[in-house]
Coordinates of C-alpha atoms and ligand atoms in Angstrom, one line a residue:
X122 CA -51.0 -80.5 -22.7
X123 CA -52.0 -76.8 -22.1
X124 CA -54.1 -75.2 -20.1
X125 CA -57.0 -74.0 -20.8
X126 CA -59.2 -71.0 -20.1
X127 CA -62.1 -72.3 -21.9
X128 CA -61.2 -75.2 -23.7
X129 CA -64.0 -76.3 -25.5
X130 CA -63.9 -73.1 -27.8
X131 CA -60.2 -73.0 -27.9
X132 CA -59.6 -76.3 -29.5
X133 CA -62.5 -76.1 -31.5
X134 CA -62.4 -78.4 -34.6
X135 CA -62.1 -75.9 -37.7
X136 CA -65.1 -77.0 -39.4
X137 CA -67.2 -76.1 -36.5
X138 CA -65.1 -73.1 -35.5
X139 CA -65.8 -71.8 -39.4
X140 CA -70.0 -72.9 -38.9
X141 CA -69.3 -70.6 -36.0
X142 CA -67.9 -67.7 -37.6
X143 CA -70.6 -67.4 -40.7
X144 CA -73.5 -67.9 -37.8
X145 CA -71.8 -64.9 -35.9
X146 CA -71.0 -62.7 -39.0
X147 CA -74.0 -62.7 -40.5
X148 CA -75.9 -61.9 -37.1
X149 CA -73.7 -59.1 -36.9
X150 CA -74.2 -58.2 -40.7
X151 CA -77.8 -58.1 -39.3
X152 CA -77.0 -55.7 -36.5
X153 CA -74.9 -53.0 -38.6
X154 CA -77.5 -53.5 -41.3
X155 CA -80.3 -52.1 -39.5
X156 CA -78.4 -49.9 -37.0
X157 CA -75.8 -48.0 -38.6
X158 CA -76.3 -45.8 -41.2
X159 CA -73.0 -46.1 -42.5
X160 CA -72.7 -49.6 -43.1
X161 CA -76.4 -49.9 -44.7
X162 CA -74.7 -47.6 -47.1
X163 CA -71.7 -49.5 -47.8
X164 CA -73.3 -52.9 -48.1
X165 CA -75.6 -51.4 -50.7
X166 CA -72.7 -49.9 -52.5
X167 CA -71.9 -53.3 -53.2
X168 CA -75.2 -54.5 -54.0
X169 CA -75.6 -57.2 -51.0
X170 CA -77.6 -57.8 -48.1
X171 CA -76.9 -59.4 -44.7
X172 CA -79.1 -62.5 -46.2
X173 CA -76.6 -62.5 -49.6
X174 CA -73.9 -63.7 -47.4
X175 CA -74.0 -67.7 -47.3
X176 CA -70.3 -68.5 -46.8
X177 CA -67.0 -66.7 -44.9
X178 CA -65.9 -66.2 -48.5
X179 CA -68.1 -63.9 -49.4
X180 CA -66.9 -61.4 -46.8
X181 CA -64.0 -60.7 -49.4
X182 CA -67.0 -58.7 -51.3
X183 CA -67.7 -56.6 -48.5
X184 CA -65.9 -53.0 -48.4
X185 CA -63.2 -52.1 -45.7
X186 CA -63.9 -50.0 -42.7
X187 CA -60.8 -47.7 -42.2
X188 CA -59.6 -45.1 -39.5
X189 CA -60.6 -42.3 -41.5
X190 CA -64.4 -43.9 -41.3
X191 CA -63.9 -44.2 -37.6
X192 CA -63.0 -40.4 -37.3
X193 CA -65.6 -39.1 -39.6
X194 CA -68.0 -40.9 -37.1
X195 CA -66.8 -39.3 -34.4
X196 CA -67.9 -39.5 -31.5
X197 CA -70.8 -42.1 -31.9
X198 CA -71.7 -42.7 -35.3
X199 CA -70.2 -46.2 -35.9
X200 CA -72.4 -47.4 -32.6
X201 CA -74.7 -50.5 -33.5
X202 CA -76.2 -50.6 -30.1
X203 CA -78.5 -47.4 -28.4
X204 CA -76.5 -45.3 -26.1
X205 CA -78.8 -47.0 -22.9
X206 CA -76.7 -50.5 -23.7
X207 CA -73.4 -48.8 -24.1
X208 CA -71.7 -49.4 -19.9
X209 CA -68.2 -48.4 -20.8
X210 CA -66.1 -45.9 -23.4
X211 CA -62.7 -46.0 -24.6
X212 CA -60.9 -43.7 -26.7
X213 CA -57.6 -44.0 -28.4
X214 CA -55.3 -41.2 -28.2
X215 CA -54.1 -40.8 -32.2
X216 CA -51.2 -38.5 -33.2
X217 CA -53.2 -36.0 -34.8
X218 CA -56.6 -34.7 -34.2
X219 CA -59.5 -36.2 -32.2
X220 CA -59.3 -39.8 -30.8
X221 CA -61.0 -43.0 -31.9
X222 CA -63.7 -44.1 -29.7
X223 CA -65.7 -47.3 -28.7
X224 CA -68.5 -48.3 -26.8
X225 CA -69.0 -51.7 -25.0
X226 CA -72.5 -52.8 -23.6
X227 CA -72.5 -55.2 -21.0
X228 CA -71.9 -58.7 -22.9
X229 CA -68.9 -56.5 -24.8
X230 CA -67.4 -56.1 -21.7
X231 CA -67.9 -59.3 -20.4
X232 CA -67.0 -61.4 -23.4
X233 CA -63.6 -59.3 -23.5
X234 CA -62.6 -60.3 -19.9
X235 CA -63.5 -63.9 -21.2
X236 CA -61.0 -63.6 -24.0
X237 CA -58.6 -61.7 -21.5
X238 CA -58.7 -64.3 -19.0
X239 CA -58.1 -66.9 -21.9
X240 CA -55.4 -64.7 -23.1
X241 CA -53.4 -64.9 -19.4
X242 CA -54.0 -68.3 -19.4
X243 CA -52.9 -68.7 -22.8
X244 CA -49.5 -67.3 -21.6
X245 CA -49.2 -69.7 -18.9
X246 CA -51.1 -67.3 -16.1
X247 CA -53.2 -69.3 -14.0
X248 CA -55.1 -68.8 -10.2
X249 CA -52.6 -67.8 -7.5
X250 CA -51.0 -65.6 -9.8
X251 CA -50.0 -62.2 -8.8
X252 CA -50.1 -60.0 -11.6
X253 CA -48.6 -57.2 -11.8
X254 CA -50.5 -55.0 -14.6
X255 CA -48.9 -51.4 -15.7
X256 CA -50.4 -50.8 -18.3
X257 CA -52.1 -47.7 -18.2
X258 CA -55.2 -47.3 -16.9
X259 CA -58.0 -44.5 -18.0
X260 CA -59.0 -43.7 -21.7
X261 CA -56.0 -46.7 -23.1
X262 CA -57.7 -50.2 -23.0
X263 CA -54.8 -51.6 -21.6
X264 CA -55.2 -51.3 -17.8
X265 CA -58.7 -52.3 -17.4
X266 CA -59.2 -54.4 -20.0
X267 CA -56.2 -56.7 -18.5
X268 CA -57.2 -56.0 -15.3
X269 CA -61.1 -57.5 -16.2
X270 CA -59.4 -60.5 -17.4
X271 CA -57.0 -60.9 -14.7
X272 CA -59.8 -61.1 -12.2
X273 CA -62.1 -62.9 -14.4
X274 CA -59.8 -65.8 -14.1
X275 CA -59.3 -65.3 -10.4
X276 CA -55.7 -64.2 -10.3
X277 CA -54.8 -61.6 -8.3
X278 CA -54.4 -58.4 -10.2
X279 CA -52.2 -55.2 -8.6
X280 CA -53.7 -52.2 -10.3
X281 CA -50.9 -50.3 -10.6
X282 CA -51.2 -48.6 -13.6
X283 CA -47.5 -46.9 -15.2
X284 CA -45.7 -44.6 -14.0
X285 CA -43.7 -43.9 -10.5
X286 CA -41.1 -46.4 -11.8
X287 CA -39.3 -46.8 -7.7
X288 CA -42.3 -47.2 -6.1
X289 CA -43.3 -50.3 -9.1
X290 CA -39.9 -51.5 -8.2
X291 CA -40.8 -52.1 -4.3
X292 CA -44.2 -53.6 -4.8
X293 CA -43.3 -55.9 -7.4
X294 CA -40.5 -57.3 -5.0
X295 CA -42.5 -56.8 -1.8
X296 CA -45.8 -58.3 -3.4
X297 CA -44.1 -61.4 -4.7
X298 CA -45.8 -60.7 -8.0
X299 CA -45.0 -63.6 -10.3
X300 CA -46.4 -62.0 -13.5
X301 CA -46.2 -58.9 -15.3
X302 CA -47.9 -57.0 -17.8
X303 CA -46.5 -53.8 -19.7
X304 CA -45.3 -52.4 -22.8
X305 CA -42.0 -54.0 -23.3
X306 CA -40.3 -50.7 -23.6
X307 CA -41.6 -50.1 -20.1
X308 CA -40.2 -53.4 -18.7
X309 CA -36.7 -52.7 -20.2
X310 CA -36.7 -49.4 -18.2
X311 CA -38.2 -51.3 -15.3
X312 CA -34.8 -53.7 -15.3
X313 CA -32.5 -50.4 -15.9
X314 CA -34.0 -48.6 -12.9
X315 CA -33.5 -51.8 -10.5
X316 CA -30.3 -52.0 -11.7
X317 CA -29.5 -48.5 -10.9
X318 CA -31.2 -48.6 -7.3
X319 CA -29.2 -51.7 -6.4
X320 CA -31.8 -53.9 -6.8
X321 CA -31.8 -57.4 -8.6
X322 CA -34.7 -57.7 -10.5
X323 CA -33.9 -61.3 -11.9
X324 CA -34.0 -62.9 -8.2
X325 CA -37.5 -61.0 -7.9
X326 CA -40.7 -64.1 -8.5
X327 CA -41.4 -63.0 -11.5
X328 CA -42.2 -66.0 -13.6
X329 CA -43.9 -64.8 -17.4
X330 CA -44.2 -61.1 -18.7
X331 CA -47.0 -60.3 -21.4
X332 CA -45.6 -57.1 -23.6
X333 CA -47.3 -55.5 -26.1
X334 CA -48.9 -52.5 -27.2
X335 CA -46.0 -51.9 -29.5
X336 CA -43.8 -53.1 -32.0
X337 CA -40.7 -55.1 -30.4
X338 CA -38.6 -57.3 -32.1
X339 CA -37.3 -61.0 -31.1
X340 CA -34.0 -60.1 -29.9
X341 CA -35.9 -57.5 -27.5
X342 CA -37.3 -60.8 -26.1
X343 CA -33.9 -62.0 -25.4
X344 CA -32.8 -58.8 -23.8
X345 CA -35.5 -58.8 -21.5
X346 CA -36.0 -62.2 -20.6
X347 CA -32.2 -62.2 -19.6
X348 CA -32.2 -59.1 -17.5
X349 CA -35.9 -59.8 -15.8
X350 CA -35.5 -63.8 -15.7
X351 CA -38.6 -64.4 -17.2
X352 CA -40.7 -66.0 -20.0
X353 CA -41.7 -62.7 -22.1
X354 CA -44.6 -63.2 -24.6
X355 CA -46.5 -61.2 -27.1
X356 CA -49.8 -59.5 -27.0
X357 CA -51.7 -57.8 -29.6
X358 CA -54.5 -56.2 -29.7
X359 CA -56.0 -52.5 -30.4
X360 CA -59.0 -50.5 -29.0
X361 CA -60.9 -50.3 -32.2
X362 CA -61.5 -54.0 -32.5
X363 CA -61.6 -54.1 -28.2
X364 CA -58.4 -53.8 -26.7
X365 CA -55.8 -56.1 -25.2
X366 CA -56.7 -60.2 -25.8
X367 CA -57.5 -60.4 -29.5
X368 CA -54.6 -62.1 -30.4
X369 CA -51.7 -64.0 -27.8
X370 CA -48.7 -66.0 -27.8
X371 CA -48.8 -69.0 -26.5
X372 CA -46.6 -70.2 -23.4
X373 CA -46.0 -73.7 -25.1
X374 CA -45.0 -72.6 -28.5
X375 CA -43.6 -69.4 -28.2
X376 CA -44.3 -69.1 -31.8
X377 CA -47.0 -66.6 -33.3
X378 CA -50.1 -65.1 -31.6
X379 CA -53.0 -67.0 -31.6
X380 CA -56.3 -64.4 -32.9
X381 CA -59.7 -65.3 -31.1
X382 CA -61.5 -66.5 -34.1
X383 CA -64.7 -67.7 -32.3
X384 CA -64.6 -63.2 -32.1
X385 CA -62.4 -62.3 -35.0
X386 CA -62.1 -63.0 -38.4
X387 CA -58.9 -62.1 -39.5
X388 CA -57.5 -61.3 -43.3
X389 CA -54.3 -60.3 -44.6
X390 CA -54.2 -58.0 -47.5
X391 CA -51.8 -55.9 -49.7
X392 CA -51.9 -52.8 -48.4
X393 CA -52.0 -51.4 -51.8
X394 CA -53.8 -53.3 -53.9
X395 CA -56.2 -54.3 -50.9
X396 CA -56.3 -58.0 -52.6
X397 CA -56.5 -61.0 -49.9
X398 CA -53.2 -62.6 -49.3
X399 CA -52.6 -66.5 -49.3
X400 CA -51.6 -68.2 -45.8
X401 CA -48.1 -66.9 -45.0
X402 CA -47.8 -64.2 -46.9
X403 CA -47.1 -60.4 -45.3
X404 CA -49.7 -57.9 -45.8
X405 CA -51.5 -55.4 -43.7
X406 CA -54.1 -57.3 -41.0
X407 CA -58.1 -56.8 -41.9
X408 CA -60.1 -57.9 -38.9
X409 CA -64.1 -58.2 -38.9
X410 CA -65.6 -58.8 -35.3
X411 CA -68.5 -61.0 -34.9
X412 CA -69.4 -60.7 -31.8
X413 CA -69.3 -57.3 -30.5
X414 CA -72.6 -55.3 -29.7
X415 CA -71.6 -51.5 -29.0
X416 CA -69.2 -51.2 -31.9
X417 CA -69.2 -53.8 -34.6
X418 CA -66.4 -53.5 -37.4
X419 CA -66.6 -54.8 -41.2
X420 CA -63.0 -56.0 -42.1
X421 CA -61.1 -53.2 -40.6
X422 CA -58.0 -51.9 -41.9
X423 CA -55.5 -52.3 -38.8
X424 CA -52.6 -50.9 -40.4
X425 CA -50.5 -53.3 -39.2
X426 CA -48.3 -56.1 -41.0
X427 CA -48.3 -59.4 -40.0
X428 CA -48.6 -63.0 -42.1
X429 CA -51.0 -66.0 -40.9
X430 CA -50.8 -69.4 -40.4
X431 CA -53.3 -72.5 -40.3
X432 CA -50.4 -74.9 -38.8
X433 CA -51.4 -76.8 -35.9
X434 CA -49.8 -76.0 -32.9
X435 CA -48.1 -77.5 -30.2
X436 CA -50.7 -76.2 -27.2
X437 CA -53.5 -77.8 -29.3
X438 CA -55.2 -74.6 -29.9
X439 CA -56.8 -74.2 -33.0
X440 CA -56.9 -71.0 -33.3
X441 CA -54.7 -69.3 -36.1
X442 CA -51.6 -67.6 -35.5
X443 CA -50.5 -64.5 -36.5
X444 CA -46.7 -63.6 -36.9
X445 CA -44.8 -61.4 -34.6
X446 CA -45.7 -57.7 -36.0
X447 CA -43.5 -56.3 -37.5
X448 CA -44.7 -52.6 -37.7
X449 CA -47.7 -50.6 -39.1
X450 CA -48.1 -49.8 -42.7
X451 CA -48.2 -46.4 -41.7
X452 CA -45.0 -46.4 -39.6
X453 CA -43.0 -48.0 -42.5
X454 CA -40.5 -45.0 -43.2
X455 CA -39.3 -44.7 -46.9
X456 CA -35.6 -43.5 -46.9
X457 CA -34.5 -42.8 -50.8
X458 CA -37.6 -45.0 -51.7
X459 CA -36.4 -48.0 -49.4
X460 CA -38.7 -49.2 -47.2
X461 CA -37.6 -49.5 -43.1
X462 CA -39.6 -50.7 -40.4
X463 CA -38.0 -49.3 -37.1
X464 CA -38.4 -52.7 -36.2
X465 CA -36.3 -53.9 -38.5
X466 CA -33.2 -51.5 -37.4
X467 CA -34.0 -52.3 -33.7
X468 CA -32.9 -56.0 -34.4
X469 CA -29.8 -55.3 -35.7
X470 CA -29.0 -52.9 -32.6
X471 CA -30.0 -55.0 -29.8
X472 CA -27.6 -57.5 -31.5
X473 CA -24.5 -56.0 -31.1
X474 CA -22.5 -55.9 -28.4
X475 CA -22.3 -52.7 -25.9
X476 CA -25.7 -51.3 -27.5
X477 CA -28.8 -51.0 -25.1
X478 CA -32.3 -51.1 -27.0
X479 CA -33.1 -47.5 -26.6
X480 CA -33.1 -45.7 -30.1
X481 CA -34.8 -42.7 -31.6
X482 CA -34.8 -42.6 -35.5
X483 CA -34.5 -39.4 -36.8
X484 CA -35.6 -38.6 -40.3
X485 CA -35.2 -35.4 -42.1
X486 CA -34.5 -33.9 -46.1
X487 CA -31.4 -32.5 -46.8
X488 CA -31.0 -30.9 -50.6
X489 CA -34.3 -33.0 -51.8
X490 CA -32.7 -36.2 -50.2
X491 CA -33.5 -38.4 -47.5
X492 CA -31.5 -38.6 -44.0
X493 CA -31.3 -40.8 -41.4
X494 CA -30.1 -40.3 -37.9
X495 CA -30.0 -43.1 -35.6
X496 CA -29.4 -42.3 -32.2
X497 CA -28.7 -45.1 -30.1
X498 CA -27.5 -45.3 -26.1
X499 CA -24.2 -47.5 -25.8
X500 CA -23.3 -48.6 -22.3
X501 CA -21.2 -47.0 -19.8
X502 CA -18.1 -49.0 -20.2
X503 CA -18.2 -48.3 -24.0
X504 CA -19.3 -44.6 -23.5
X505 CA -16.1 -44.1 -21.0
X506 CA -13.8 -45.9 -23.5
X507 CA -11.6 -43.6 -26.5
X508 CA -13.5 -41.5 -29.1
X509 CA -11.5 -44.0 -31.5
X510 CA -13.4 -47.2 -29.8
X511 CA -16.9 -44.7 -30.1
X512 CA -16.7 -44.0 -33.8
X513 CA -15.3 -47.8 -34.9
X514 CA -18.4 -48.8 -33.1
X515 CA -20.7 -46.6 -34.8
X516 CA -19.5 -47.0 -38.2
X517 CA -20.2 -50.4 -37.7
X518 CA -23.1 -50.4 -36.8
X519 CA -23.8 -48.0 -40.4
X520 CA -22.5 -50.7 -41.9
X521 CA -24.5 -53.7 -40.7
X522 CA -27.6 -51.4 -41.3
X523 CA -26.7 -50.9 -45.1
X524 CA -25.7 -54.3 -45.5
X525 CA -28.9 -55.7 -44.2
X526 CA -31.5 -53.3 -45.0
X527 CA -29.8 -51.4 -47.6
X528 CA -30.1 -47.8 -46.5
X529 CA -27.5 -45.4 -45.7
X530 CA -28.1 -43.7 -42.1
X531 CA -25.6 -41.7 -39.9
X532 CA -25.3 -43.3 -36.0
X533 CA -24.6 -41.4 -33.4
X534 CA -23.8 -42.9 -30.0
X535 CA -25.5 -41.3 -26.9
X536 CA -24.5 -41.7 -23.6
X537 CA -26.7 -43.6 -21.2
X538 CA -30.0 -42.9 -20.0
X539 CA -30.2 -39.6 -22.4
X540 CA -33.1 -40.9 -24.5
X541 CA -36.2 -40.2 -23.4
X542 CA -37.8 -43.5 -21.3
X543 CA -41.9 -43.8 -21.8
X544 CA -44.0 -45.4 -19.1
X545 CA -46.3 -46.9 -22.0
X546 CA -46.0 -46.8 -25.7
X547 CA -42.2 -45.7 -26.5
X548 CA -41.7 -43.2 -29.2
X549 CA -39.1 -44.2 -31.6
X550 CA -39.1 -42.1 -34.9
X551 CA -39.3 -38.2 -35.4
X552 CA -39.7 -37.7 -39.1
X553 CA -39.1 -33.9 -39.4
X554 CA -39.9 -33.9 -43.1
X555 CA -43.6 -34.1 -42.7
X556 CA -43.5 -30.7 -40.9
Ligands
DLL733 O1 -52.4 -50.9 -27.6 C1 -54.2 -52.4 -26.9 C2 -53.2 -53.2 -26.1 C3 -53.0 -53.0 -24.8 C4 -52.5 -54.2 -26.7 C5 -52.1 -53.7 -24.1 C6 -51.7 -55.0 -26.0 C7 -51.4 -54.8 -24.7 P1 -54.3 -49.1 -29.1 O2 -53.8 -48.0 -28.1 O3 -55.5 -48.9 -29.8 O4 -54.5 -50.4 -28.3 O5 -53.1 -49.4 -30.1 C8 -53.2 -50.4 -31.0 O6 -50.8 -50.8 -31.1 O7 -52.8 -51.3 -34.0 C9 -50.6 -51.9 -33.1 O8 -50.1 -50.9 -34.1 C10 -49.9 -51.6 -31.8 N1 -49.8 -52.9 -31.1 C11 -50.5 -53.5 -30.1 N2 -50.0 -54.6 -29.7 C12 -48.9 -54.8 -30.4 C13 -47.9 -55.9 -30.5 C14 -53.6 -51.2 -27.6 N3 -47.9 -56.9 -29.7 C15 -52.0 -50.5 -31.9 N4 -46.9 -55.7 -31.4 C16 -52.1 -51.6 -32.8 C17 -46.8 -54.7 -32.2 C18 -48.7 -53.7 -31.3 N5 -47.7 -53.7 -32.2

């Protein structure tokens, strides 16, 4: 038997957890309705009303909210709640342009360090903990909203933000902290660093590690649970919907990320023809939040690919799960009209021997055709060994790429430590032929 952060609502019997749901939508139908301008406009472009909604399946009539909407409501226009209610503002950073930002009154904030704290729990955090959260802190939901949820729960949280790698290093080992929460690019260079200080991470406490923020890939998992000696699980969640907590593997069945439904109600749709996916099937994540205040969202475009399941699971949550994912729509490169997630290559890296999991994908057009450089660190002991050993290894490597994925790319093996190391969300493609 789990545990449980709240356990009534978390093993909530479907029938009453879907009562739940159309209650909480159409209260927050309600609140967009007569609050935001925007959405009074796109539920009359579909000729409904808050009231014309009687059952969760008539959401699928509803239109989409997307980025783009967020950015043309910049900075408060998508608020449902007067700027005297809203106690908090985050901001994603965004590639281009001007960040996304949300507002969170004061039951926003509090129901998210509620979710948080289930969230921790879910992945087998409890009181007495010491949790070691570096995610960053400031503008990035991350930090705080783990660090509400760590303390919600009573665990003791170490604010430490990212960054200052060494100095991580010492407190984690002279703390005794037993969990620890990053983006699991971070952690790998956490283990790396140790290493090189003499350190030995593995005989630190550390029990469980919560990753996220990014795509990573299950042998990632394996890589870092053998050089950290944990139990590594996966997060999800994004700043538009509320940050860190809406959706987390569980401890018991290491198998999919439960979403929050009694908060979220998730879809999965084809990205392209924007029609709703059955259970199981891949597709682009729509999410609609029912209970937020400051900054509602109406089945929300996520951009990122996932598939869902109903299955019970083994920590008798009945929440549904949402599959490892597996990159964003818009991060899906096309190489000579094949489509690659980076996620996809990273699994067949980490897989072979001598490689480490840092990789930069370089993609570029070459006489009106597609390239693709992967650069990829190898080890010391295969870096010192004969140029011969170097370029068997790397054709390879070309090899098991165009066998399994079916694109032609050129590897190139870089010595260790040469690709750049991020303290939070790794970047892992340059695509020089959008410039
Ligand atoms: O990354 C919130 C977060 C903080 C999640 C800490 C988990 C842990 P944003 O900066 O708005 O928010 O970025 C959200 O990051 O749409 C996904 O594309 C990606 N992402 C987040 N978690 C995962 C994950 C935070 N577990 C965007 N796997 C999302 C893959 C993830 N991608």
């Amino acid at each position: 038997m789990a545990n449980y952060f709240n356990e009534e609502f978390e093993t909530l019997p479907r029938i009453a957890l879907e009562a739940l749901q159309l209650k909480r939508l159409k209260a927050t139908l309600d609140r967009v309705y007569n609050n935001v301008p925007f959405y009074r406009k796109s539920i009359d472009s579909v000729s409904m009303t808050p009231e014309s909604v009687t059952s969760l399946s008539d959401l699928q009539r509803l239109p989409f909210t997307t980025k783009q909407d967020m950015r043309d409501s910049y900075p408060y226009a998508l608020f449902a709640a007067p700027m005297e209610e809203i106690v908090r503002i985050h901001a994603s950073s965004g590639t281009t342009g001007k960040p996304t930002v949300v507002g969170y009154t004061k039951r926003d904030i509090d129901n998210w360090a509620d979710l948080m704290a289930r969230t921790l729990v879910t992945a087998g955090a409890h009181k007495g903990d010491i949790i070691h959260n570096a995610y960053g802190y400031g503008l990035f939901t991350g930090g705080l909203g783990v660090h509400n949820g760590a303390e919600r729960l009573g665990a003791s949280v170490i604010p430490i933000s990212g960054g200052n790698t060494a100095r991580q290093l010492m407190i984690m080992q002279d703390f005794g902290s037993t969990v620890i929460t990053c983006t699991p690019s971070y952690a790998l260079f956490m283990a790396e660093e140790a290493r090189a200080e003499g350190l030995d991470i593995k005989s630190f406490k550390l029990r469980v590690g919560i990753f996220g923020a990014e795509p990573w890939s299950e042998a990632m998992r394996g890589e870092i649970e053998a050089k950290l000696n944990l139990t590594a699980l996966d997060i999800y969640g994004l700043s538009e919907i509320m940050g860190p907590g809406v959706a987390q593997e569980c401890f018991e069945g290491k198998c999919g990320l439960h979403i929050w439904e009694d908060h979220f109600i998730p879809e999965i749709i084809n990205p392209v023809t924007c029609e709703v996916l059955p259970e199981g099937e891949k597709g682009e994540l729509v999410i609609t939040t029912i209970t937020k205040q400051g900054i509602p969202l109406i089945r929300y475009r996520t951009r990122d690919i996932t598939s869902i399941t109903y299955e019970p699971c083994v920590c008798g949550r009945t929440h549904a799960r949402i599959s490892r994912l597996s990159g964003r729509s818009d991060d899906m490169l096309i190489i000579r009209g094949v489509n690659v997630f980076p996620s996809q290559i990273e699994s067949i890296l980490v897989r072979i021997e001598g490689v480490e999991p840092h990789y930069l994908l370089i993609v570029d057009r070459k006489d009106n055709l597609d390239t693709l450089q992967i650069q990829v660190e190898v080890d010391e002991r295969i870096f010192s060994d004969e140029i011969k050993v170097l370029q068997s290894l790397a054709r390879q490597i070309e090899k098991e790429i165009k066998d399994m994925l079916g694109v032609t790319c050129n590897v190139k093996l870089v010595e260790p430590k040469t690709i750049q190391r991020s303290e939070g969300k790794a970047k892992r493609v340059i695509d020089n032929r959008k410039l």
